[in-house]
Short mmCIF file of C-alpha atoms in Angstrom, two decimals:
data_model
loop_
_atom_site.label_atom_id
_atom_site.label_comp_id
_atom_site.label_asym_id
_atom_site.label_seq_id
_atom_site.Cartn_x
_atom_site.Cartn_y
_atom_site.Cartn_z
CA MET W 1 29.97 -208.24 23.31
CA ILE W 2 29.76 -206.91 19.81
CA ILE W 3 26.23 -207.44 18.61
CA PHE W 4 26.03 -207.12 14.08
CA VAL W 5 22.69 -205.28 13.60
CA ALA W 6 22.39 -206.12 9.64
CA GLY W 7 19.78 -205.23 7.68
CA VAL W 8 19.31 -203.54 4.01
CA HIS W 9 19.68 -199.87 3.54
CA GLY W 10 16.55 -198.44 5.22
CA VAL W 11 15.26 -201.17 7.40
CA GLY W 12 15.58 -199.33 10.62
CA LYS W 13 18.68 -200.40 11.91
CA THR W 14 20.18 -196.63 13.10
CA TYR W 15 16.34 -195.95 14.18
CA LEU W 16 16.52 -198.92 16.56
CA ALA W 17 20.07 -199.23 17.52
CA THR W 18 20.68 -195.78 18.70
CA PRO W 19 18.07 -195.45 21.53
CA THR W 20 18.81 -199.00 22.42
CA ALA W 21 22.05 -198.66 22.90
CA LYS W 22 21.53 -194.82 25.05
CA GLN W 23 18.89 -197.09 26.97
CA LEU W 24 21.39 -199.85 28.02
CA GLY W 25 24.79 -197.99 28.44
CA ILE W 26 26.25 -199.37 25.07
CA LYS W 27 28.16 -198.14 22.34
CA HIS W 28 26.22 -197.87 19.21
CA ALA W 29 28.76 -197.43 15.86
CA THR W 30 27.65 -198.01 11.89
CA ALA W 31 29.95 -199.52 10.05
CA SER W 32 29.87 -196.35 7.26
CA GLN W 33 30.83 -194.28 10.37
CA LEU W 34 33.80 -196.18 11.61
CA ILE W 35 35.23 -196.48 7.67
CA ARG W 36 35.10 -192.93 7.42
CA GLU W 37 36.89 -192.38 10.80
CA GLU W 38 39.62 -194.19 10.16
CA ARG W 39 39.61 -193.93 6.47
CA GLY W 40 39.32 -189.99 7.01
CA THR W 41 36.82 -190.00 3.84
CA LYS W 42 33.99 -192.05 2.69
CA SER W 43 34.08 -194.09 -0.47
CA TRP W 44 30.23 -194.72 -1.39
CA SER W 45 27.69 -192.27 -3.03
CA GLU W 46 24.44 -191.10 -1.28
CA ASN W 47 22.63 -194.04 -3.35
CA LYS W 48 25.20 -196.39 -1.19
CA ARG W 49 26.71 -198.01 -4.21
CA VAL W 50 30.61 -198.72 -2.68
CA ASP W 51 33.65 -198.55 -4.26
CA GLU W 52 37.01 -199.67 -2.67
CA VAL W 53 35.16 -202.54 -1.08
CA HIS W 54 38.00 -204.81 0.18
CA ASP W 55 39.96 -201.27 1.80
CA ASN W 56 37.03 -200.12 3.55
CA GLN W 57 36.40 -203.53 4.97
CA THR W 58 40.09 -203.19 6.31
CA ALA W 59 39.52 -200.10 7.29
CA LEU W 60 36.44 -201.21 9.47
CA ILE W 61 38.34 -204.18 11.09
CA SER W 62 40.98 -201.99 12.18
CA ALA W 63 38.76 -199.45 13.78
CA LEU W 64 36.59 -201.96 15.65
CA LYS W 65 39.85 -203.02 16.88
CA LYS W 66 40.65 -199.74 18.49
CA LEU W 67 37.10 -199.91 20.07
CA GLN W 68 37.60 -203.38 21.18
CA GLU W 69 40.70 -202.25 23.22
CA LYS W 70 38.32 -200.72 25.78
CA GLY W 71 36.35 -203.06 26.52
CA GLU W 72 33.03 -201.51 25.63
CA SER W 73 29.63 -203.92 24.49
CA LEU W 74 29.09 -202.58 21.16
CA LEU W 75 25.80 -202.40 18.86
CA LEU W 76 27.44 -202.39 15.17
CA ASP W 77 24.83 -201.93 12.38
CA GLY W 78 26.09 -202.51 9.34
CA HIS W 79 25.21 -205.02 6.43
CA PHE W 80 26.35 -208.68 5.17
CA VAL W 81 26.18 -207.56 1.56
CA LEU W 82 26.56 -204.12 -0.34
CA ARG W 83 25.97 -202.84 -3.97
CA ASP W 84 28.94 -201.68 -6.41
CA GLU W 85 29.14 -199.03 -8.31
CA THR W 86 26.83 -200.73 -10.53
CA SER W 87 24.21 -201.60 -8.49
CA ILE W 88 25.39 -205.23 -8.68
CA PRO W 89 25.58 -207.06 -4.77
CA ILE W 90 28.43 -207.95 -3.24
CA THR W 91 28.84 -210.22 -0.10
CA ILE W 92 31.19 -209.56 2.04
CA ASP W 93 33.53 -212.28 2.96
CA ILE W 94 33.50 -214.09 5.88
CA GLU W 95 37.06 -213.16 6.67
CA VAL W 96 35.82 -209.98 7.41
CA PHE W 97 32.83 -211.04 10.09
CA LYS W 98 35.48 -213.40 11.69
CA ALA W 99 38.29 -210.76 12.06
CA LEU W 100 35.17 -208.39 13.57
CA GLN W 101 34.85 -210.47 16.47
CA ILE W 102 31.22 -210.25 16.15
CA ASP W 103 28.76 -212.25 18.99
CA ALA W 104 25.94 -212.46 17.64
CA VAL W 105 23.86 -211.19 14.70
CA ILE W 106 20.04 -209.12 14.47
CA LEU W 107 19.31 -209.49 11.22
CA LEU W 108 16.31 -206.35 10.63
CA GLU W 109 13.90 -207.48 7.42
CA GLY W 110 10.77 -205.35 6.21
CA ASP W 111 8.04 -204.27 3.77
CA ALA W 112 10.20 -203.32 0.72
CA ASP W 113 8.01 -200.60 -0.73
CA THR W 114 8.35 -199.58 2.68
CA ILE W 115 11.58 -199.55 3.14
CA CYS W 116 11.68 -197.70 -1.03
CA ALA W 117 9.80 -194.96 0.55
CA ARG W 118 11.97 -194.20 3.69
CA LEU W 119 15.05 -194.52 1.00
CA SER W 120 13.37 -192.13 -1.31
CA ALA W 121 12.39 -189.58 1.40
CA ARG W 122 16.04 -189.50 2.06
CA GLY W 123 16.68 -188.70 -1.67
CA ASP W 124 17.86 -192.00 -2.79
CA GLN W 125 15.67 -192.84 -5.79
CA SER W 126 18.15 -195.47 -7.01
CA TRP W 127 15.97 -198.76 -5.57
CA ALA W 128 13.11 -200.53 -6.88
CA SER W 129 10.85 -202.71 -4.40
CA GLU W 130 11.79 -205.71 -6.81
CA ASN W 131 15.44 -204.88 -6.81
CA LEU W 132 15.10 -204.18 -3.01
CA ARG W 133 13.68 -207.46 -2.35
CA SER W 134 16.41 -209.02 -4.15
CA PHE W 135 18.99 -207.49 -2.20
CA ALA W 136 17.11 -208.32 1.35
CA SER W 137 17.03 -212.06 -0.02
CA SER W 138 21.03 -211.91 -0.45
CA GLU W 139 21.75 -210.20 2.95
CA LEU W 140 19.35 -213.01 4.41
CA ALA W 141 21.48 -215.97 2.65
CA HIS W 142 24.10 -214.49 3.40
CA ALA W 143 23.59 -213.74 7.22
CA ILE W 144 22.37 -217.63 7.00
CA PHE W 145 25.80 -218.63 5.92
CA VAL W 146 28.00 -216.67 8.16
CA THR W 147 26.04 -217.50 11.50
CA SER W 148 25.89 -220.90 10.82
CA SER W 149 29.94 -221.06 9.73
CA MET W 150 30.90 -219.27 12.02
CA GLY W 151 28.11 -221.12 15.46
CA LEU W 152 27.27 -217.25 16.02
CA PRO W 153 23.30 -216.78 17.24
CA LEU W 154 20.95 -214.84 14.69
CA GLN W 155 17.52 -213.34 15.28
CA ARG W 156 15.39 -212.29 12.64
CA MET W 157 13.36 -209.39 13.53
CA THR W 158 10.56 -208.02 10.77
CA ALA W 159 9.70 -204.17 12.08
CA PRO W 160 9.93 -204.76 15.30
CA ASP W 161 9.30 -201.84 17.58
CA HIS W 162 11.87 -200.41 20.36
CA ALA W 163 10.56 -202.50 23.08
CA GLN W 164 11.51 -205.87 21.02
CA PHE W 165 14.65 -204.93 19.97
CA ILE W 166 15.62 -203.71 22.89
CA SER W 167 14.34 -207.31 24.54
CA VAL W 168 16.85 -209.28 22.10
CA VAL W 169 19.68 -206.83 22.82
CA LYS W 170 19.16 -207.61 26.44
CA SER W 171 19.20 -211.30 25.94
CA PHE W 172 22.00 -211.23 24.03
CA LEU W 173 24.21 -209.06 26.47
CA GLU W 174 22.98 -210.97 29.65
CA ASN W 175 23.59 -214.30 27.82
CA THR W 176 27.61 -214.01 27.37
#
């Protein structure tokens, strides 16, 4: 089973998915980690502006197929929407999600001011709260489009704690 954990940068995907995967004995990977490993390099800046979006998604699909061959359940954290070199939001084509063969989606949401502060603490000063709200709105709209088009379960969670997150992951794993 592949559970896609989505949300804007800084919302807490890795923060929640890493200990959850460890506690449940499943694998966790970030889309950026898999892309970097598959391509041998990264093609995005520290402020998360991406070039080579198509090539990155092709690399992600390839890397995930290798993991799927091992038959492990996976928490994959990533995005439905990226931003290009000029900060324009780019929706990831639904065909990418079909090729990834995800089984369920958890969309993490949170307060834009809090997320901006987290990003700033990481050295990314490129976000303003209003931009992040707009980006989160695009992420939500595309998540709904993809999951409804593919008939996938979608669980939206606003600033969950670890126990809440683990509970949702467990419920997805148990309903496979």
